[in-house]
Amino acid sequence: MTTLDPWGAVKIDNYSKLFDEFGISKFEDLLGKIKNPHRYMRRRVIFGHRSYDSVLNAMLSGKPFAAMSGFMPTGKAHLGHKMVMEEIIWHQQQGGDAFLAIADMEAHAVRGKTWKECRELGINEYILSAIALGLLPGAHIYFQSGFNPVKDLSFEIGIKANFSELSAIYGFSGDTNISHMVSTLTQSADILHPQLKEFGGPKPVVIPVGADQDPHIRLTRGLAYKTNMFFVEERRAGNGLISVRGKAAPKEALKEIAKRTGGKLYEEHVDISGRTLDDVESVVREVELEYGGYAFMPPASTYHKFMTGLQGGKMSSSIPESYIGLTDKPEDGAKKVMRAITGGRVTLYEQKKLGGEPDKCSVYELLLYHLVEDDNELLEVYKDCVGGTRVCGNCKKFTAELMRRFLKDHQEKREAAREMLGEFGLSIT
Ligand code: SF4
């Protein structure tokens, strides 16, 4: 059994297991429907999803949708964080509302960071980089500790979560501090709050994450179901029988659903036939909102592969040589590329004869994930590598130069982003 641990340093070797064991769907099945897919989508870096169809349908039909993610301010923002920022920005560019949380409550409770450190790292490392990468005003950026809608919602959904459930997902024990447990609920509230009335009400919301974050997503989807007044179940597929159960809903609300759907009212449920599931769910949400409920849609998620560390193994914030930070000096970033592990052969003779192994090369990964936008150009690099006409020394120099230029350009944009903080309702202090 694969174990997913959001706070651990697990390496997920076999992504395909996730489809079977955790019910994650293949992203490539949706790819053909997406206009202008992001390079992570085109290049199968994003490999899985839950309910992304709901986001895609909203995107294609001009209906509201959103993307949200959170960053724990514990150290330098690096290329792994850039991936998530880019995914949020891409969804904003497609017409979605963007939400970006700084998970300072989690950093304080789980990693012992002071509030001052959280504030400084949050602004300097994460927020400035997100704006420099293209996040536009209109995006909702907040620190958890100063944001009452999330704190209030976290209290509310906490009523539906219990210790056994959280322990089963996160491995909490009797020694786990209570604020650590609360921080998991705060993250669930982060994910659900874009659907609150004050942010436009229920809508599809995608959370782009690495596969190790799936436990949060599963917990939050469960909490969304439990917090809602109604449970809608398709008892016969297609236009067959759909049942709406009221749990603790007012009887009047159930009556209203029966009236608006033409369904048959029973003591605690309504049976509806001849309507589609989408149709019924939409009526149920409408009625639930009128009666003061949340009517959350289960949050959607996309899952991306992790980048490997520059020295092999996993990228780790505690090993500076394993990652490139977005605030690393451009020359230092280039040097890290020159020292990175490649998929090259032991001798030049073998390289020319057998070709390199880009699939095992951290330098190639930098090109694929970050530095080459044009798919054809990337394909040429790949072909030259496996064909043995590209040698690692030159390839590293080429990549190091692209990295140097990227960091220089990004850091200039970060300076400009400082001037834009006010447009996001933020200040440097
Ligand atoms: S030639 Fe480039 S892509 Fe191929 S193994 Fe060497 S560094 Fe990696």
CSV table of C-alpha atoms and ligand atoms in Angstrom, one decimal:
chain,number,residue,atom,x,y,z
A,1,MET,CA,0.0,0.0,0.0
A,2,THR,CA,1.4,3.4,-1.0
A,3,THR,CA,1.5,5.9,1.9
A,4,LEU,CA,1.0,9.6,1.1
A,5,ASP,CA,2.4,11.9,3.8
A,6,PRO,CA,2.0,15.6,3.2
A,7,TRP,CA,4.6,16.5,5.8
A,8,GLY,CA,7.1,13.7,5.1
A,9,ALA,CA,9.8,13.4,2.5
A,10,VAL,CA,8.2,10.6,0.6
A,11,LYS,CA,9.2,9.9,-3.0
A,12,ILE,CA,6.4,8.5,-5.0
A,13,ASP,CA,8.0,6.2,-7.5
A,14,ASN,CA,5.1,4.8,-9.2
A,15,TYR,CA,2.4,7.3,-10.0
A,16,SER,CA,0.2,4.8,-11.7
A,17,LYS,CA,-0.5,3.2,-8.4
A,18,LEU,CA,-2.4,6.4,-7.4
A,19,PHE,CA,-5.0,5.8,-10.1
A,20,ASP,CA,-5.9,2.4,-8.7
A,21,GLU,CA,-5.4,2.9,-4.9
A,22,PHE,CA,-6.7,6.4,-4.5
A,23,GLY,CA,-9.1,6.9,-7.3
A,24,ILE,CA,-7.2,9.7,-9.0
A,25,SER,CA,-8.2,10.0,-12.7
A,26,LYS,CA,-5.9,10.4,-15.7
A,27,PHE,CA,-5.4,14.0,-16.8
A,28,GLU,CA,-4.6,13.1,-20.4
A,29,ASP,CA,-8.2,12.0,-20.9
A,30,LEU,CA,-9.2,15.6,-20.6
A,31,LEU,CA,-6.3,17.1,-22.5
A,32,GLY,CA,-8.0,17.3,-25.9
A,33,LYS,CA,-10.7,19.6,-24.6
A,34,ILE,CA,-8.4,22.2,-23.1
A,35,LYS,CA,-7.7,25.3,-25.2
A,36,ASN,CA,-4.1,26.5,-24.8
A,37,PRO,CA,-3.1,23.9,-22.3
A,38,HIS,CA,-0.2,24.8,-20.0
A,39,ARG,CA,3.1,23.2,-20.8
A,40,TYR,CA,2.7,21.1,-17.6
A,41,MET,CA,-0.5,19.7,-19.1
A,42,ARG,CA,1.0,19.2,-22.6
A,43,ARG,CA,4.1,17.5,-21.2
A,44,ARG,CA,2.2,15.2,-18.8
A,45,VAL,CA,3.8,16.8,-15.8
A,46,ILE,CA,0.3,17.1,-14.6
A,47,PHE,CA,-0.7,13.5,-14.7
A,48,GLY,CA,-3.9,13.2,-12.6
A,49,HIS,CA,-7.0,14.9,-11.3
A,50,ARG,CA,-10.1,14.7,-9.2
A,51,SER,CA,-13.3,16.3,-10.7
A,52,TYR,CA,-11.3,18.6,-13.0
A,53,ASP,CA,-14.1,18.1,-15.5
A,54,SER,CA,-16.2,20.5,-13.4
A,55,VAL,CA,-13.6,23.2,-13.7
A,56,LEU,CA,-13.1,22.6,-17.4
A,57,ASN,CA,-16.8,22.7,-18.2
A,58,ALA,CA,-17.1,26.0,-16.3
A,59,MET,CA,-14.0,27.4,-18.2
A,60,LEU,CA,-15.4,26.3,-21.6
A,61,SER,CA,-18.9,27.7,-20.9
A,62,GLY,CA,-17.8,31.0,-19.4
A,63,LYS,CA,-19.2,30.2,-15.9
A,64,PRO,CA,-17.4,31.1,-12.7
A,65,PHE,CA,-14.5,28.9,-11.4
A,66,ALA,CA,-11.5,29.4,-9.3
A,67,ALA,CA,-8.0,28.1,-8.6
A,68,MET,CA,-6.4,28.2,-5.1
A,69,SER,CA,-3.3,27.1,-3.4
A,70,GLY,CA,-1.4,27.8,-0.2
A,71,PHE,CA,2.3,28.1,0.6
A,72,MET,CA,3.8,27.4,4.0
A,73,PRO,CA,6.4,30.2,4.7
A,74,THR,CA,9.2,28.2,6.1
A,75,GLY,CA,12.1,29.0,3.8
A,76,LYS,CA,13.0,29.9,0.3
A,77,ALA,CA,10.5,29.7,-2.6
A,78,HIS,CA,12.0,27.4,-5.2
A,79,LEU,CA,11.2,26.0,-8.6
A,80,GLY,CA,8.8,23.5,-7.1
A,81,HIS,CA,6.7,26.4,-5.7
A,82,LYS,CA,7.0,28.1,-9.0
A,83,MET,CA,5.1,25.2,-10.6
A,84,VAL,CA,2.1,25.7,-8.4
A,85,MET,CA,2.2,29.5,-8.8
A,86,GLU,CA,2.2,29.1,-12.6
A,87,GLU,CA,-0.8,26.8,-12.4
A,88,ILE,CA,-2.8,29.3,-10.4
A,89,ILE,CA,-1.7,32.1,-12.8
A,90,TRP,CA,-2.7,30.0,-15.9
A,91,HIS,CA,-6.2,29.5,-14.4
A,92,GLN,CA,-6.5,33.2,-13.8
A,93,GLN,CA,-5.5,33.8,-17.4
A,94,GLN,CA,-8.3,31.4,-18.5
A,95,GLY,CA,-10.9,33.6,-16.6
A,96,GLY,CA,-10.8,32.0,-13.2
A,97,ASP,CA,-10.7,33.7,-9.8
A,98,ALA,CA,-7.3,33.2,-8.1
A,99,PHE,CA,-6.7,32.6,-4.4
A,100,LEU,CA,-3.3,32.4,-2.8
A,101,ALA,CA,-2.9,31.6,0.9
A,102,ILE,CA,0.2,32.0,3.0
A,103,ALA,CA,-0.2,29.2,5.5
A,104,ASP,CA,1.4,31.0,8.4
A,105,MET,CA,-0.8,29.2,11.0
A,106,GLU,CA,0.6,25.9,9.8
A,107,ALA,CA,4.2,27.2,9.7
A,108,HIS,CA,3.8,28.5,13.3
A,109,ALA,CA,2.1,25.4,14.7
A,110,VAL,CA,4.0,22.7,12.8
A,111,ARG,CA,7.4,24.2,12.1
A,112,GLY,CA,7.7,26.7,15.0
A,113,LYS,CA,8.2,29.8,12.8
A,114,THR,CA,7.6,33.1,14.5
A,115,TRP,CA,4.8,35.3,13.2
A,116,LYS,CA,7.4,37.8,12.1
A,117,GLU,CA,9.3,35.2,10.1
A,118,CYS,CA,6.1,34.0,8.6
A,119,ARG,CA,5.2,37.5,7.5
A,120,GLU,CA,8.6,38.3,6.0
A,121,LEU,CA,9.0,34.9,4.2
A,122,GLY,CA,5.4,35.1,3.0
A,123,ILE,CA,5.8,38.5,1.4
A,124,ASN,CA,9.5,38.3,0.3
A,125,GLU,CA,9.7,34.7,-0.9
A,126,TYR,CA,6.2,33.7,-2.1
A,127,ILE,CA,4.0,36.7,-2.8
A,128,LEU,CA,6.6,38.8,-4.7
A,129,SER,CA,7.5,35.8,-6.8
A,130,ALA,CA,3.9,34.9,-7.6
A,131,ILE,CA,3.3,38.5,-8.8
A,132,ALA,CA,6.5,38.5,-10.7
A,133,LEU,CA,5.5,35.3,-12.5
A,134,GLY,CA,2.3,37.0,-13.6
A,135,LEU,CA,-0.4,36.9,-10.9
A,136,LEU,CA,-2.6,39.9,-11.6
A,137,PRO,CA,-4.5,42.2,-9.2
A,138,GLY,CA,-7.9,40.8,-8.5
A,139,ALA,CA,-6.3,37.7,-7.1
A,140,HIS,CA,-7.1,37.1,-3.4
A,141,ILE,CA,-3.8,36.9,-1.4
A,142,TYR,CA,-4.0,36.5,2.3
A,143,PHE,CA,-2.3,35.3,5.4
A,144,GLN,CA,-4.4,32.6,7.2
A,145,SER,CA,-3.8,34.2,10.7
A,146,GLY,CA,-5.4,37.5,9.6
A,147,PHE,CA,-8.2,36.2,7.5
A,148,ASN,CA,-11.5,35.7,9.4
A,149,PRO,CA,-13.5,34.1,6.6
A,150,VAL,CA,-11.1,31.1,6.7
A,151,LYS,CA,-10.8,31.0,10.4
A,152,ASP,CA,-14.6,31.1,10.9
A,153,LEU,CA,-15.1,28.4,8.3
A,154,SER,CA,-12.4,26.2,9.8
A,155,PHE,CA,-14.3,26.3,13.1
A,156,GLU,CA,-17.5,25.4,11.3
A,157,ILE,CA,-16.2,22.5,9.3
A,158,GLY,CA,-14.3,21.2,12.4
A,159,ILE,CA,-17.7,20.2,13.7
A,160,LYS,CA,-17.7,17.5,11.0
A,161,ALA,CA,-14.2,16.2,11.6
A,162,ASN,CA,-13.1,14.0,14.4
A,163,PHE,CA,-9.8,12.9,15.9
A,164,SER,CA,-9.9,9.3,14.5
A,165,GLU,CA,-10.4,10.6,10.9
A,166,LEU,CA,-7.6,13.1,11.1
A,167,SER,CA,-5.3,10.5,12.7
A,168,ALA,CA,-6.0,8.0,10.0
A,169,ILE,CA,-5.0,10.5,7.3
A,170,TYR,CA,-2.1,12.3,9.0
A,171,GLY,CA,-0.9,9.8,11.6
A,172,PHE,CA,-1.6,12.1,14.5
A,173,SER,CA,-0.9,10.6,17.9
A,174,GLY,CA,-1.5,11.6,21.5
A,175,ASP,CA,1.7,13.8,21.3
A,176,THR,CA,0.5,15.9,18.3
A,177,ASN,CA,-0.2,19.4,19.4
A,178,ILE,CA,-3.8,20.6,19.0
A,179,SER,CA,-2.8,23.6,16.8
A,180,HIS,CA,-1.2,21.2,14.3
A,181,MET,CA,-4.6,19.4,14.1
A,182,VAL,CA,-6.4,22.8,13.7
A,183,SER,CA,-4.0,23.7,10.9
A,184,THR,CA,-5.3,20.8,8.8
A,185,LEU,CA,-8.8,22.2,9.2
A,186,THR,CA,-7.6,25.6,8.3
A,187,GLN,CA,-6.2,24.3,5.1
A,188,SER,CA,-9.5,22.7,4.3
A,189,ALA,CA,-11.2,26.0,5.0
A,190,ASP,CA,-8.6,27.6,2.6
A,191,ILE,CA,-9.8,25.2,-0.1
A,192,LEU,CA,-13.5,25.7,0.5
A,193,HIS,CA,-13.7,29.4,1.2
A,194,PRO,CA,-13.7,30.6,-2.4
A,195,GLN,CA,-17.2,29.1,-2.5
A,196,LEU,CA,-18.6,31.2,0.3
A,197,LYS,CA,-21.3,33.7,-0.6
A,198,GLU,CA,-19.0,36.7,-0.1
A,199,PHE,CA,-16.6,35.2,-2.8
A,200,GLY,CA,-19.4,34.5,-5.3
A,201,GLY,CA,-20.9,31.3,-3.9
A,202,PRO,CA,-20.5,27.7,-4.9
A,203,LYS,CA,-18.4,27.0,-8.0
A,204,PRO,CA,-15.8,24.6,-9.2
A,205,VAL,CA,-12.4,25.3,-7.5
A,206,VAL,CA,-9.2,23.5,-8.5
A,207,ILE,CA,-6.3,23.0,-6.2
A,208,PRO,CA,-3.1,22.2,-8.1
A,209,VAL,CA,-0.9,20.0,-5.9
A,210,GLY,CA,1.9,17.5,-5.8
A,211,ALA,CA,0.6,14.0,-5.3
A,212,ASP,CA,1.7,13.9,-1.7
A,213,GLN,CA,-1.0,16.5,-0.9
A,214,ASP,CA,-3.9,14.2,-1.8
A,215,PRO,CA,-4.8,13.5,1.8
A,216,HIS,CA,-5.8,17.1,2.3
A,217,ILE,CA,-7.9,17.0,-0.8
A,218,ARG,CA,-9.7,13.8,0.3
A,219,LEU,CA,-10.3,15.2,3.7
A,220,THR,CA,-11.7,18.4,2.3
A,221,ARG,CA,-13.9,16.7,-0.2
A,222,GLY,CA,-15.3,14.6,2.7
A,223,LEU,CA,-15.9,17.7,4.8
A,224,ALA,CA,-17.6,19.5,1.9
A,225,TYR,CA,-20.1,16.6,1.6
A,226,LYS,CA,-20.7,16.5,5.4
A,227,THR,CA,-21.1,20.2,5.8
A,228,ASN,CA,-23.8,20.4,3.1
A,229,MET,CA,-27.4,20.1,4.0
A,230,PHE,CA,-28.2,17.7,1.3
A,231,PHE,CA,-26.7,14.5,-0.1
A,232,VAL,CA,-27.5,13.9,-3.8
A,233,GLU,CA,-27.2,10.3,-5.0
A,234,GLU,CA,-27.7,8.9,-8.5
A,235,ARG,CA,-29.4,5.6,-7.9
A,236,ARG,CA,-29.8,4.6,-11.5
A,237,ALA,CA,-27.3,6.1,-14.0
A,238,GLY,CA,-28.3,8.4,-16.9
A,239,ASN,CA,-31.8,9.9,-16.6
A,240,GLY,CA,-32.8,7.3,-14.0
A,241,LEU,CA,-33.6,7.8,-10.4
A,242,ILE,CA,-31.9,10.5,-8.3
A,243,SER,CA,-32.4,10.7,-4.6
A,244,VAL,CA,-31.8,13.8,-2.4
A,245,ARG,CA,-31.5,13.2,1.3
A,246,GLY,CA,-32.0,16.0,3.8
A,247,LYS,CA,-29.7,14.9,6.7
A,248,ALA,CA,-30.5,17.7,9.1
A,249,ALA,CA,-32.2,20.0,6.6
A,250,PRO,CA,-35.4,21.8,7.3
A,251,LYS,CA,-38.5,19.9,6.1
A,252,GLU,CA,-39.5,23.0,4.1
A,253,ALA,CA,-36.3,23.0,2.1
A,254,LEU,CA,-36.8,19.3,1.1
A,255,LYS,CA,-40.4,20.2,0.1
A,256,GLU,CA,-39.0,23.1,-2.1
A,257,ILE,CA,-36.6,20.7,-3.8
A,258,ALA,CA,-39.5,18.3,-4.6
A,259,LYS,CA,-41.5,21.2,-6.0
A,260,ARG,CA,-38.7,22.6,-8.2
A,261,THR,CA,-37.7,19.2,-9.5
A,262,GLY,CA,-41.1,17.6,-9.8
A,263,GLY,CA,-39.8,14.9,-7.5
A,264,LYS,CA,-41.7,12.7,-5.0
A,265,LEU,CA,-41.4,13.8,-1.3
A,266,TYR,CA,-40.8,11.2,1.4
A,267,GLU,CA,-40.2,11.7,5.1
A,268,GLU,CA,-36.4,12.4,4.8
A,269,HIS,CA,-35.7,12.3,1.0
A,270,VAL,CA,-37.0,13.3,-2.4
A,271,ASP,CA,-36.9,10.8,-5.4
A,272,ILE,CA,-36.5,12.5,-8.8
A,273,SER,CA,-36.7,10.9,-12.2
A,274,GLY,CA,-36.3,12.3,-15.7
A,275,ARG,CA,-33.7,14.9,-14.7
A,276,THR,CA,-29.9,14.9,-15.1
A,277,LEU,CA,-27.7,14.8,-12.1
A,278,ASP,CA,-26.2,18.2,-12.9
A,279,ASP,CA,-29.7,19.7,-13.1
A,280,VAL,CA,-30.8,18.3,-9.8
A,281,GLU,CA,-27.5,19.3,-8.1
A,282,SER,CA,-28.0,22.8,-9.4
A,283,VAL,CA,-31.5,23.1,-7.9
A,284,VAL,CA,-30.4,21.6,-4.6
A,285,ARG,CA,-27.6,24.1,-4.3
A,286,GLU,CA,-30.0,27.0,-5.1
A,287,VAL,CA,-32.4,25.8,-2.3
A,288,GLU,CA,-29.6,25.1,0.2
A,289,LEU,CA,-28.3,28.6,-0.2
A,290,GLU,CA,-31.7,30.1,0.3
A,291,TYR,CA,-32.0,28.1,3.6
A,292,GLY,CA,-28.6,29.3,4.8
A,293,GLY,CA,-26.4,26.3,3.9
A,294,TYR,CA,-23.1,26.3,2.1
A,295,ALA,CA,-23.9,24.1,-0.8
A,296,PHE,CA,-20.2,23.4,-1.4
A,297,MET,CA,-19.1,21.6,-4.6
A,298,PRO,CA,-16.4,19.0,-3.9
A,299,PRO,CA,-13.1,20.7,-4.6
A,300,ALA,CA,-11.3,19.6,-7.7
A,301,SER,CA,-7.5,18.9,-7.9
A,302,THR,CA,-4.7,18.4,-10.3
A,303,TYR,CA,-1.6,16.4,-9.5
A,304,HIS,CA,1.8,17.1,-10.8
A,305,LYS,CA,5.0,15.0,-10.7
A,306,PHE,CA,7.8,16.3,-8.5
A,307,MET,CA,11.0,17.5,-9.9
A,308,THR,CA,14.0,15.5,-8.8
A,309,GLY,CA,16.7,17.2,-6.8
A,310,LEU,CA,19.7,18.6,-8.8
A,311,GLN,CA,21.9,16.0,-7.0
A,312,GLY,CA,19.4,13.2,-7.6
A,313,GLY,CA,16.8,12.1,-5.0
A,314,LYS,CA,14.2,14.6,-3.8
A,315,MET,CA,14.4,18.4,-3.8
A,316,SER,CA,14.6,19.4,-0.2
A,317,SER,CA,14.5,22.8,1.3
A,318,SER,CA,17.2,21.7,3.9
A,319,ILE,CA,19.7,20.9,1.1
A,320,PRO,CA,20.4,24.1,-0.9
A,321,GLU,CA,22.3,22.2,-3.6
A,322,SER,CA,19.2,20.1,-4.4
A,323,TYR,CA,17.1,23.0,-5.6
A,324,ILE,CA,17.3,26.4,-7.3
A,325,GLY,CA,15.6,29.2,-5.2
A,326,LEU,CA,13.7,31.9,-7.0
A,327,THR,CA,15.9,34.4,-5.1
A,328,ASP,CA,19.2,32.6,-5.6
A,329,LYS,CA,21.7,34.9,-7.3
A,330,PRO,CA,21.6,34.3,-11.1
A,331,GLU,CA,25.3,33.2,-11.1
A,332,ASP,CA,24.7,30.8,-8.2
A,333,GLY,CA,21.7,29.3,-9.9
A,334,ALA,CA,23.9,28.8,-13.1
A,335,LYS,CA,26.6,27.2,-10.9
A,336,LYS,CA,24.1,24.7,-9.4
A,337,VAL,CA,23.1,23.7,-12.9
A,338,MET,CA,26.7,23.1,-13.8
A,339,ARG,CA,27.0,20.8,-10.7
A,340,ALA,CA,23.8,18.9,-11.4
A,341,ILE,CA,23.6,15.2,-12.0
A,342,THR,CA,22.9,14.4,-15.7
A,343,GLY,CA,21.7,11.3,-17.6
A,344,GLY,CA,25.0,11.3,-19.5
A,345,ARG,CA,27.2,8.2,-20.0
A,346,VAL,CA,30.5,7.7,-18.3
A,347,THR,CA,32.7,8.4,-21.3
A,348,LEU,CA,32.2,10.6,-24.4
A,349,TYR,CA,32.7,7.5,-26.5
A,350,GLU,CA,29.7,5.8,-24.8
A,351,GLN,CA,27.6,9.0,-25.0
A,352,LYS,CA,28.1,9.2,-28.7
A,353,LYS,CA,27.5,5.5,-29.2
A,354,LEU,CA,24.6,4.9,-26.8
A,355,GLY,CA,23.2,8.4,-26.4
A,356,GLY,CA,22.3,10.1,-23.2
A,357,GLU,CA,19.3,9.4,-20.9
A,358,PRO,CA,17.3,12.6,-20.6
A,359,ASP,CA,14.6,10.8,-18.7
A,360,LYS,CA,17.1,10.4,-15.8
A,361,CYS,CA,18.6,13.8,-16.2
A,362,SER,CA,18.0,16.7,-13.8
A,363,VAL,CA,19.3,19.2,-16.3
A,364,TYR,CA,16.8,18.0,-18.9
A,365,GLU,CA,14.1,18.3,-16.3
A,366,LEU,CA,15.0,22.0,-15.9
A,367,LEU,CA,14.5,22.5,-19.6
A,368,LEU,CA,11.2,20.5,-19.6
A,369,TYR,CA,9.6,22.0,-16.5
A,370,HIS,CA,10.9,25.6,-16.7
A,371,LEU,CA,13.3,26.8,-19.3
A,372,VAL,CA,12.1,25.8,-22.8
A,373,GLU,CA,8.5,26.8,-23.7
A,374,ASP,CA,8.6,25.6,-27.3
A,375,ASP,CA,7.7,21.9,-27.5
A,376,ASN,CA,9.6,21.5,-30.8
A,377,GLU,CA,12.8,23.0,-29.4
A,378,LEU,CA,12.5,20.7,-26.4
A,379,LEU,CA,12.0,17.7,-28.7
A,380,GLU,CA,15.2,18.6,-30.6
A,381,VAL,CA,17.1,18.6,-27.3
A,382,TYR,CA,15.6,15.2,-26.4
A,383,LYS,CA,16.4,13.7,-29.8
A,384,ASP,CA,19.9,15.1,-29.9
A,385,CYS,CA,20.5,13.7,-26.4
A,386,VAL,CA,19.3,10.1,-27.1
A,387,GLY,CA,20.9,10.2,-30.5
A,388,GLY,CA,24.3,10.9,-29.0
A,389,THR,CA,25.0,14.2,-30.8
A,390,ARG,CA,24.5,16.3,-27.7
A,391,VAL,CA,27.1,16.2,-25.0
A,392,CYS,CA,26.5,17.0,-21.4
A,393,GLY,CA,29.2,19.7,-20.9
A,394,ASN,CA,27.7,21.9,-23.6
A,395,CYS,CA,24.1,21.1,-22.7
A,396,LYS,CA,24.8,22.1,-19.1
A,397,LYS,CA,26.4,25.4,-20.2
A,398,PHE,CA,23.3,26.0,-22.4
A,399,THR,CA,20.9,25.3,-19.5
A,400,ALA,CA,23.0,27.2,-17.0
A,401,GLU,CA,22.8,30.3,-19.2
A,402,LEU,CA,19.0,30.0,-19.6
A,403,MET,CA,18.7,29.6,-15.8
A,404,ARG,CA,20.9,32.7,-15.2
A,405,ARG,CA,18.8,34.7,-17.6
A,406,PHE,CA,15.5,33.4,-16.1
A,407,LEU,CA,16.6,34.3,-12.5
A,408,LYS,CA,17.9,37.8,-13.5
A,409,ASP,CA,14.6,38.6,-15.3
A,410,HIS,CA,12.5,37.1,-12.5
A,411,GLN,CA,14.3,39.1,-9.9
A,412,GLU,CA,13.9,42.3,-11.8
A,413,LYS,CA,10.2,41.6,-12.0
A,414,ARG,CA,10.1,40.9,-8.3
A,415,GLU,CA,11.4,44.4,-7.7
A,416,ALA,CA,8.6,45.8,-9.8
A,417,ALA,CA,6.2,43.5,-7.9
A,418,ARG,CA,7.1,45.3,-4.6
A,419,GLU,CA,5.5,48.4,-6.1
A,420,MET,CA,2.3,46.4,-6.9
A,421,LEU,CA,1.7,45.0,-3.4
A,422,GLY,CA,-0.8,47.8,-2.6
A,423,GLU,CA,-2.9,46.6,-5.6
A,424,PHE,CA,-3.3,43.3,-3.8
A,425,GLY,CA,-4.3,45.0,-0.5
A,426,LEU,CA,-0.8,44.1,0.9
A,427,SER,CA,2.1,46.1,2.2
A,428,ILE,CA,5.8,45.1,2.8
A,429,THR,CA,5.6,45.3,6.6
B,1,SF4,S1,23.0,15.9,-23.1
B,1,SF4,FE1,21.8,17.2,-21.8
B,1,SF4,S2,19.9,16.3,-21.6
B,1,SF4,FE2,21.3,14.7,-22.4
B,1,SF4,S3,22.0,13.7,-20.5
B,1,SF4,FE3,23.5,15.3,-21.0
B,1,SF4,S4,22.8,17.0,-19.8
B,1,SF4,FE4,21.1,15.6,-19.9
